[in-house]
PDB file of C-alpha atoms in Angstrom:
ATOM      1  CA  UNK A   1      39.651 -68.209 105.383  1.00 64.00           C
ATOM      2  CA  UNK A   2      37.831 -68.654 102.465  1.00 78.00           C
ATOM      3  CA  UNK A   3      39.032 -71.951 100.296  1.00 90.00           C
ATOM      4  CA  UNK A   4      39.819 -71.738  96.511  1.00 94.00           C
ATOM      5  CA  UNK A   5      37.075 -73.789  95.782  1.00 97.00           C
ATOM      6  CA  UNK A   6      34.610 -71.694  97.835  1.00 98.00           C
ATOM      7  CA  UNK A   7      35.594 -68.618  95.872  1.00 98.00           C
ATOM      8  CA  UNK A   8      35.400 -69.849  92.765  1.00 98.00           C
ATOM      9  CA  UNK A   9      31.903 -70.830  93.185  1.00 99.00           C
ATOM     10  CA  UNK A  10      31.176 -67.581  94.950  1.00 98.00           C
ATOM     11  CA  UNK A  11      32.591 -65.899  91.791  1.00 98.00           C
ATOM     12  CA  UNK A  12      30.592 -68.032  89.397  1.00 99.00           C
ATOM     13  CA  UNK A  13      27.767 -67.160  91.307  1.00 99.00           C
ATOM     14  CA  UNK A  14      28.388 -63.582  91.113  1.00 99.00           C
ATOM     15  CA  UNK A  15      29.235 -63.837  87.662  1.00 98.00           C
ATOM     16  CA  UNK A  16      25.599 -64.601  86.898  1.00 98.00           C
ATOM     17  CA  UNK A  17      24.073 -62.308  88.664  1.00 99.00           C
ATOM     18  CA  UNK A  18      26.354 -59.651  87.066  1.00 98.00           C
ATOM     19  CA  UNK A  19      23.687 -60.042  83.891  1.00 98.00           C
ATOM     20  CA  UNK A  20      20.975 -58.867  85.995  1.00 98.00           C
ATOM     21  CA  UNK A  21      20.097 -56.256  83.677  1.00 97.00           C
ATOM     22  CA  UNK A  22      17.998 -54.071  86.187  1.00 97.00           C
ATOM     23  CA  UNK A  23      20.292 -52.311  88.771  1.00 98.00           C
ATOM     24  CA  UNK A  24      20.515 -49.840  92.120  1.00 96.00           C
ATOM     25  CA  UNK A  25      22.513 -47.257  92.770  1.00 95.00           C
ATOM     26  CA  UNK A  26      24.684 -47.577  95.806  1.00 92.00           C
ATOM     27  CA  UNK A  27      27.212 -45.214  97.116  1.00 91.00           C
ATOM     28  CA  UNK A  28      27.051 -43.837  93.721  1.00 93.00           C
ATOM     29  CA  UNK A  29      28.179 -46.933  91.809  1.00 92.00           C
ATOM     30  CA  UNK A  30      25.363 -48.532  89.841  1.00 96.00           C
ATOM     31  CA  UNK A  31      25.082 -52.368  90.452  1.00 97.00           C
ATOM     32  CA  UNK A  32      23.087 -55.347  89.085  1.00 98.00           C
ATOM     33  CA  UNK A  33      20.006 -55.896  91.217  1.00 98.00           C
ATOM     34  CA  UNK A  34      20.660 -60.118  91.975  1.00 98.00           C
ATOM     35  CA  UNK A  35      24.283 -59.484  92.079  1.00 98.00           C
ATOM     36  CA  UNK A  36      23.888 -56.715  95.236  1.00 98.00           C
ATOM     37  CA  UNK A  37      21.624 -58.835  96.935  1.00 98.00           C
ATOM     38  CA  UNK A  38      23.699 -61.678  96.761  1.00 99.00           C
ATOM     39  CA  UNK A  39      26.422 -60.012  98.707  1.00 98.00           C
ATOM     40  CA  UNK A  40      23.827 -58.812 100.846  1.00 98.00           C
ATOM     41  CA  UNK A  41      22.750 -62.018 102.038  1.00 99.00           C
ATOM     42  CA  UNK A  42      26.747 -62.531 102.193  1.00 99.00           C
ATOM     43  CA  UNK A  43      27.383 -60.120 104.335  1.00 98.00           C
ATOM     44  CA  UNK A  44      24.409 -60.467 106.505  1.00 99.00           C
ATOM     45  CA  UNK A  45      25.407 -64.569 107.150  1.00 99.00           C
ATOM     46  CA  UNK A  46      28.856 -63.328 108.479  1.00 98.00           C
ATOM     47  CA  UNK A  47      27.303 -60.731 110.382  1.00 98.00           C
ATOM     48  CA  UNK A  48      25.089 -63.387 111.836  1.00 98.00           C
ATOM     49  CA  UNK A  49      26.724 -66.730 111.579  1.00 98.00           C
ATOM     50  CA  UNK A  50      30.398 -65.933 111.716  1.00 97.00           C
ATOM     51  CA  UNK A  51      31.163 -69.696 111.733  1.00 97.00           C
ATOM     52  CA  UNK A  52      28.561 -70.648 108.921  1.00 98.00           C
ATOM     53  CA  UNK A  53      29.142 -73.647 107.231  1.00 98.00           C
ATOM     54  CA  UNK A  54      30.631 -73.587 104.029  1.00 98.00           C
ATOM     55  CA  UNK A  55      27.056 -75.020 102.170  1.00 98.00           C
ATOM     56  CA  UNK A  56      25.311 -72.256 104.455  1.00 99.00           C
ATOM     57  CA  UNK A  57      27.512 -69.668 102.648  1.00 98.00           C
ATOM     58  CA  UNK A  58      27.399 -70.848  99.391  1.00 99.00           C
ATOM     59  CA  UNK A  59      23.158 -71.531  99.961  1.00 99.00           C
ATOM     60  CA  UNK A  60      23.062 -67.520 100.674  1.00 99.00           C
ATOM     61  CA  UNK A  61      25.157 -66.303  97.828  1.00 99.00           C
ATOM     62  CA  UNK A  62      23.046 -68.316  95.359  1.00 98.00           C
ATOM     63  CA  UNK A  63      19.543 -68.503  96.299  1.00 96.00           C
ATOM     64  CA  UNK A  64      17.972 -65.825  94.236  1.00 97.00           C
ATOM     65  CA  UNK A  65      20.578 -66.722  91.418  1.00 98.00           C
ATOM     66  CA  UNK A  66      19.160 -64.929  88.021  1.00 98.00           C
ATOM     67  CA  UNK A  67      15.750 -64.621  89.125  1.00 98.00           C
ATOM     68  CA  UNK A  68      15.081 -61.655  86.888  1.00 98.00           C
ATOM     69  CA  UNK A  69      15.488 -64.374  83.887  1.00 97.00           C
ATOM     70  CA  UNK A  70      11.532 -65.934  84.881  1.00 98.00           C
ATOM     71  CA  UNK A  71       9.044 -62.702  84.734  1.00 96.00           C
ATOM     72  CA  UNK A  72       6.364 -62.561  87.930  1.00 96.00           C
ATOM     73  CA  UNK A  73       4.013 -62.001  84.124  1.00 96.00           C
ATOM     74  CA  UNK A  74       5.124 -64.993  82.920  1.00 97.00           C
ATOM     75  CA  UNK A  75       2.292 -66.644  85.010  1.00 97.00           C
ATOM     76  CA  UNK A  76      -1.082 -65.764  85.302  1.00 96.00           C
ATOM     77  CA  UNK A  77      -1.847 -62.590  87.750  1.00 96.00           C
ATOM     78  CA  UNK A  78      -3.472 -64.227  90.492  1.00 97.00           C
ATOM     79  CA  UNK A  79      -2.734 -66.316  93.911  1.00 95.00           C
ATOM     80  CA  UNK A  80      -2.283 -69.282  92.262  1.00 97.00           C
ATOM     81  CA  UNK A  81       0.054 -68.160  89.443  1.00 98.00           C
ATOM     82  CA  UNK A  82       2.173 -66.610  92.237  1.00 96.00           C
ATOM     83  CA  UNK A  83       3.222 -69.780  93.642  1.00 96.00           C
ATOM     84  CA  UNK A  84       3.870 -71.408  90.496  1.00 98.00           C
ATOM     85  CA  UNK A  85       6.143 -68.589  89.665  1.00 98.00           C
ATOM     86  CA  UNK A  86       7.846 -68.828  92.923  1.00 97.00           C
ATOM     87  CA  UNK A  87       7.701 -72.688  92.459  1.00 97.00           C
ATOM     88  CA  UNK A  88       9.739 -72.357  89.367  1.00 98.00           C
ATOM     89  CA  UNK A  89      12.251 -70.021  90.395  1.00 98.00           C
ATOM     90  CA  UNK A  90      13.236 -72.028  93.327  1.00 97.00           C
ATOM     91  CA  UNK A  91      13.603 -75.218  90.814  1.00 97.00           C
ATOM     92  CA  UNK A  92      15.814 -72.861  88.569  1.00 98.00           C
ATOM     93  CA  UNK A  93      17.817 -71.376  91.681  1.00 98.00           C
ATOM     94  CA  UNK A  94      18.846 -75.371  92.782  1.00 98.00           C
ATOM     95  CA  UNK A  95      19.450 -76.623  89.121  1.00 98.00           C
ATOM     96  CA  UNK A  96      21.774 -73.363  88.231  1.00 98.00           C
ATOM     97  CA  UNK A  97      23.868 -73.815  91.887  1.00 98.00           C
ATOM     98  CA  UNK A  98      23.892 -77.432  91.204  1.00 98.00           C
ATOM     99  CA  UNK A  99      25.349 -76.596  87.429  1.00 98.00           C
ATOM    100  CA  UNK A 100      27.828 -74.643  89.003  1.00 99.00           C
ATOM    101  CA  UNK A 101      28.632 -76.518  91.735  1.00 99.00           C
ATOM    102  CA  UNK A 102      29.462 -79.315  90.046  1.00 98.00           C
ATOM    103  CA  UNK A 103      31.626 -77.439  87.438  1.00 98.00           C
ATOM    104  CA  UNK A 104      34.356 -76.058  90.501  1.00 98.00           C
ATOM    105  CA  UNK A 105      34.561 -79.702  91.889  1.00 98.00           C
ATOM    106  CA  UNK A 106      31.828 -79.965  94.024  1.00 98.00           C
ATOM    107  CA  UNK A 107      30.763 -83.840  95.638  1.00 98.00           C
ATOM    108  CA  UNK A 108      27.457 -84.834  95.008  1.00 98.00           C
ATOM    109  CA  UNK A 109      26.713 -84.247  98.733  1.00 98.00           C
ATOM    110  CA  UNK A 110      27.762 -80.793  99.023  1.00 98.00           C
ATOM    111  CA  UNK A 111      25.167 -80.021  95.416  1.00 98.00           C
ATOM    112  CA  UNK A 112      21.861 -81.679  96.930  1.00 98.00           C
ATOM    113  CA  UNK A 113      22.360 -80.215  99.887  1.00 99.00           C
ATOM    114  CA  UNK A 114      22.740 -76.415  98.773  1.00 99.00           C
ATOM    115  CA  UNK A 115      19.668 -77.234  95.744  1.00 98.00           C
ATOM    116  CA  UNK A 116      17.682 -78.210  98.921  1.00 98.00           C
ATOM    117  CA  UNK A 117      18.146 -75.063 100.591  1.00 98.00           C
ATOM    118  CA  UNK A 118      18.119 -73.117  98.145  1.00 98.00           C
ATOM    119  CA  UNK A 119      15.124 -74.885  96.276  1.00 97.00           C
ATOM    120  CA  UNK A 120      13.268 -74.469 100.503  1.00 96.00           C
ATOM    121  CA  UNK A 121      12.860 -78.118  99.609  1.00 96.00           C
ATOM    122  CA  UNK A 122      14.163 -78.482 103.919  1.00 96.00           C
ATOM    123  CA  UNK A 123      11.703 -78.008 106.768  1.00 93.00           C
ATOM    124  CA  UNK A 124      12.362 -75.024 109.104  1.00 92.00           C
ATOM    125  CA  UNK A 125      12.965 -77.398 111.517  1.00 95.00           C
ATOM    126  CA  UNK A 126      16.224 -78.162 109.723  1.00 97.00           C
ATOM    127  CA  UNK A 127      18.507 -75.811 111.367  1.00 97.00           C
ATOM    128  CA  UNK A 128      20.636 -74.820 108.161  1.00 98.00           C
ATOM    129  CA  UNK A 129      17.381 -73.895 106.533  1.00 98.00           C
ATOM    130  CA  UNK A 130      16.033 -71.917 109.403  1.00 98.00           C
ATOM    131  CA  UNK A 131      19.470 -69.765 109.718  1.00 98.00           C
ATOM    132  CA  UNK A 132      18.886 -68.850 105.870  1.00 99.00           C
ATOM    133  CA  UNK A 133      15.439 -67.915 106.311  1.00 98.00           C
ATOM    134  CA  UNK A 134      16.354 -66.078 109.020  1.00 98.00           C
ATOM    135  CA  UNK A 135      19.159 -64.463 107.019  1.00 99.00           C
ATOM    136  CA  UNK A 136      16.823 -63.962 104.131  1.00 98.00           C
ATOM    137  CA  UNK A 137      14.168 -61.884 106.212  1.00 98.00           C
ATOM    138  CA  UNK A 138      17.073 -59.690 108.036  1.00 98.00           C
ATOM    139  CA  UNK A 139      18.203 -58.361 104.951  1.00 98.00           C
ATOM    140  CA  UNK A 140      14.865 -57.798 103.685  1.00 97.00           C
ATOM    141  CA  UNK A 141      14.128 -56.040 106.792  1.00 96.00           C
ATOM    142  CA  UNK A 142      17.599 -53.936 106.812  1.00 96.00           C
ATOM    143  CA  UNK A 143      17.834 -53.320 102.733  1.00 96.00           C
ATOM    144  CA  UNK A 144      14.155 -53.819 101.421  1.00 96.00           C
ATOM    145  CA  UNK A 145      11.436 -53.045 103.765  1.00 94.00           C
ATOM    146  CA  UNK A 146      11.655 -49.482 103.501  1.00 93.00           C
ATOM    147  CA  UNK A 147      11.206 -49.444  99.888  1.00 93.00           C
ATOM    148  CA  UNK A 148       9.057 -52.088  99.505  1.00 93.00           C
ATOM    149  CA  UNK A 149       6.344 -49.734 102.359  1.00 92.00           C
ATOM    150  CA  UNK A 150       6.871 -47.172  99.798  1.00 92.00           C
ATOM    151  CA  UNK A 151       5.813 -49.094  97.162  1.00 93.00           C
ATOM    152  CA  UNK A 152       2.626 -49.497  98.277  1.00 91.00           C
ATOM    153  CA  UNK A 153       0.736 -46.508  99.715  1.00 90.00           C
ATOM    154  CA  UNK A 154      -2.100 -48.277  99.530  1.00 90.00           C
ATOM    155  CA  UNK A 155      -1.072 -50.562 102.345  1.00 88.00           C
ATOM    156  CA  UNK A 156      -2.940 -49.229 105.539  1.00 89.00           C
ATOM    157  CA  UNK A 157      -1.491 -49.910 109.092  1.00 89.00           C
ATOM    158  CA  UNK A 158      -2.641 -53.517 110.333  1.00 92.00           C
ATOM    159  CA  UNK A 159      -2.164 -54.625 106.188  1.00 93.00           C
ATOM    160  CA  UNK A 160       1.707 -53.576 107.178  1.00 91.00           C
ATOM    161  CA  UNK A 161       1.602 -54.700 110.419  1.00 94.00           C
ATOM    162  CA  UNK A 162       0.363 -58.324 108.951  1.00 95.00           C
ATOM    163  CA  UNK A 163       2.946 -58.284 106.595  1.00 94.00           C
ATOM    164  CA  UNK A 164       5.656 -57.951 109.379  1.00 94.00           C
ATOM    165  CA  UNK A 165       4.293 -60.388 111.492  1.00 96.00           C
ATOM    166  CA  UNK A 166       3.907 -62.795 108.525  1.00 95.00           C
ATOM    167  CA  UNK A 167       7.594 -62.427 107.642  1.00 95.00           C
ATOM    168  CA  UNK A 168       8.880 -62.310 111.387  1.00 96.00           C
ATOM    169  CA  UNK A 169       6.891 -65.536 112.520  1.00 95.00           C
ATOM    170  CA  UNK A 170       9.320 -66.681 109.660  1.00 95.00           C
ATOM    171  CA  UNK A 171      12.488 -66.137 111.804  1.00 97.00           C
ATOM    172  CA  UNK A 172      13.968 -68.082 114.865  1.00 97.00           C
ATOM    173  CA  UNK A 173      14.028 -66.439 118.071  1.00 95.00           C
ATOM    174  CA  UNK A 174      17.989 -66.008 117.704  1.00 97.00           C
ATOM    175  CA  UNK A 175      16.972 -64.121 114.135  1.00 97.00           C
ATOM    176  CA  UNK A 176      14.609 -61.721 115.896  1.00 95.00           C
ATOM    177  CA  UNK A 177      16.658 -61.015 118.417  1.00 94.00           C
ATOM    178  CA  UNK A 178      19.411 -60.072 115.268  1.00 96.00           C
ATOM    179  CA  UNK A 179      16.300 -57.983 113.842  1.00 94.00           C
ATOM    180  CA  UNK A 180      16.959 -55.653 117.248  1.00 92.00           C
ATOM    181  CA  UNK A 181      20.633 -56.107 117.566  1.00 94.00           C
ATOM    182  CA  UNK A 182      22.769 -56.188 114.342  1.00 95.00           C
ATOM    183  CA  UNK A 183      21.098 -54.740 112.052  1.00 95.00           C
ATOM    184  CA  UNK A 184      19.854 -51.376 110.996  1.00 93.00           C
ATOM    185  CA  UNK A 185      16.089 -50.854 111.211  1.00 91.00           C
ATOM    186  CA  UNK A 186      14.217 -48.311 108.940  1.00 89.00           C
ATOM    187  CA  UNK A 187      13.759 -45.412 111.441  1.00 90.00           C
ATOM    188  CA  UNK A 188      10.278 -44.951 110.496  1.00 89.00           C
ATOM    189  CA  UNK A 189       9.583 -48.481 110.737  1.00 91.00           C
ATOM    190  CA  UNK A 190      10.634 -48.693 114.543  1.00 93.00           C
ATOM    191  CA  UNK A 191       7.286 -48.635 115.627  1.00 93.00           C
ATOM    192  CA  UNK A 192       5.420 -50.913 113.824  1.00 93.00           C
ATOM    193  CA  UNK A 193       7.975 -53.638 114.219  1.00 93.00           C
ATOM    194  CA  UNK A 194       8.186 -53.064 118.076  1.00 93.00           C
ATOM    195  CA  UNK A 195       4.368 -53.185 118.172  1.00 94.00           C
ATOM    196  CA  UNK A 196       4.584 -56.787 116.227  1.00 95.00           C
ATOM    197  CA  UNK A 197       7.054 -58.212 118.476  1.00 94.00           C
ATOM    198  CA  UNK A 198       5.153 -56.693 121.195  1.00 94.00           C
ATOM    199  CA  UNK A 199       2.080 -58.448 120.122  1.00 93.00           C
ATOM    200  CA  UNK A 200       3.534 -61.519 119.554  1.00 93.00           C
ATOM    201  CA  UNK A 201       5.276 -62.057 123.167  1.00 91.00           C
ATOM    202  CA  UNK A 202       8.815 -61.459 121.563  1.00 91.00           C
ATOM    203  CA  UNK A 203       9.120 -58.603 123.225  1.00 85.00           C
ATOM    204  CA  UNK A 204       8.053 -57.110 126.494  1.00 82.00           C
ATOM    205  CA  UNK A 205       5.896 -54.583 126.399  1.00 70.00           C
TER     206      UNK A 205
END
């Protein structure tokens, strides 16, 4: 059961994300980019950490928390500028669920411990951080993969097929084994990310 205090920061959360001002159509309702993939990553946590902890499910809710609000163009165009960009979105992710944290009641404890996560300021080896990573790349393989292939054309095979390996190498061996269990894989997509896990030793060939 979820506790009053849990659901009012979910809410908050949501609340923000509810600005996004880009959105996706989804069983013909139109909803707010941040705010869809926030229950998402929701959704996919329960699916694959029933018993998550309650900072684990209030890390997952919040960790893309208005990211429309810092433009990738608001840095320069290049490798570099990439990773400040990302740099300063995961600052502004911890410092807005630390703002809100602390306005439903939250201990100091409970805040640096969801900025960490949520700012990847935590090792991999840190198992709290690992399950949201893992989280994190299942519903970008379930939700976003597709469309993010079609989105670039100009990607041929082994540039795809180093993409998934980059972003599954990311993942525990409990999270690729969820990759092939509970969730839905892009049909067309079956076969490169069989011949990744095949190539890796995750899978036997």
């Amino acid at each position: 059961m979820t506790s009053p205090q849990l659901q009012q920061a979910l809410d908050a959360f949501d609340a923000r994300n509810a600005k996004d001002p880009k959105h996706t159509v989804v069983d013909g309702n139109a909803m707010p980019n941040e705010l869809l993939y926030a229950q998402r990553m929701s959704a996919m946590l329960q699916r694959y950490r029933p018993d998550a902890s309650e900072v684990l499910q209030l890390a997952a809710r919040c960790q893309h928390i208005c990211r429309w609000s810092i433009a990738r163009d608001s840095y320069p165009m290049t490798k570099p500028g990439y990773h400040q960009w990302r740099n300063a979105l995961k600052a502004m992710h911890a410092q807005l669920a630390s703002d809100i944290l602390r306005d439903v009641g939250y201990d100091d404890i409970t805040i640096q411990r969801v900025a960490q996560l949520v700012g990847k300021a935590a090792p991999l080896s840190d198992p709290d951080m690992q399950t949201l990573e893992d989280v994190i790349v299942l519903v970008f393989v379930e939700d976003y993969l597709q469309a993010f292939v079609e989105q670039h054309p100009d990607y041929d095979t082994p540039k795809l097929l180093d993409i998934l390996r980059k972003t599954l190498r990311k993942t525990s061996p409990q999270g690729r084994e969820a990759a092939l269990t509970i969730i839905r894989l892009p049909d067309a997509l079956v076969p490169a990310i069989t011949q990744v896990m095949q190539e890796e030793g995750w899978l036997p060939a």
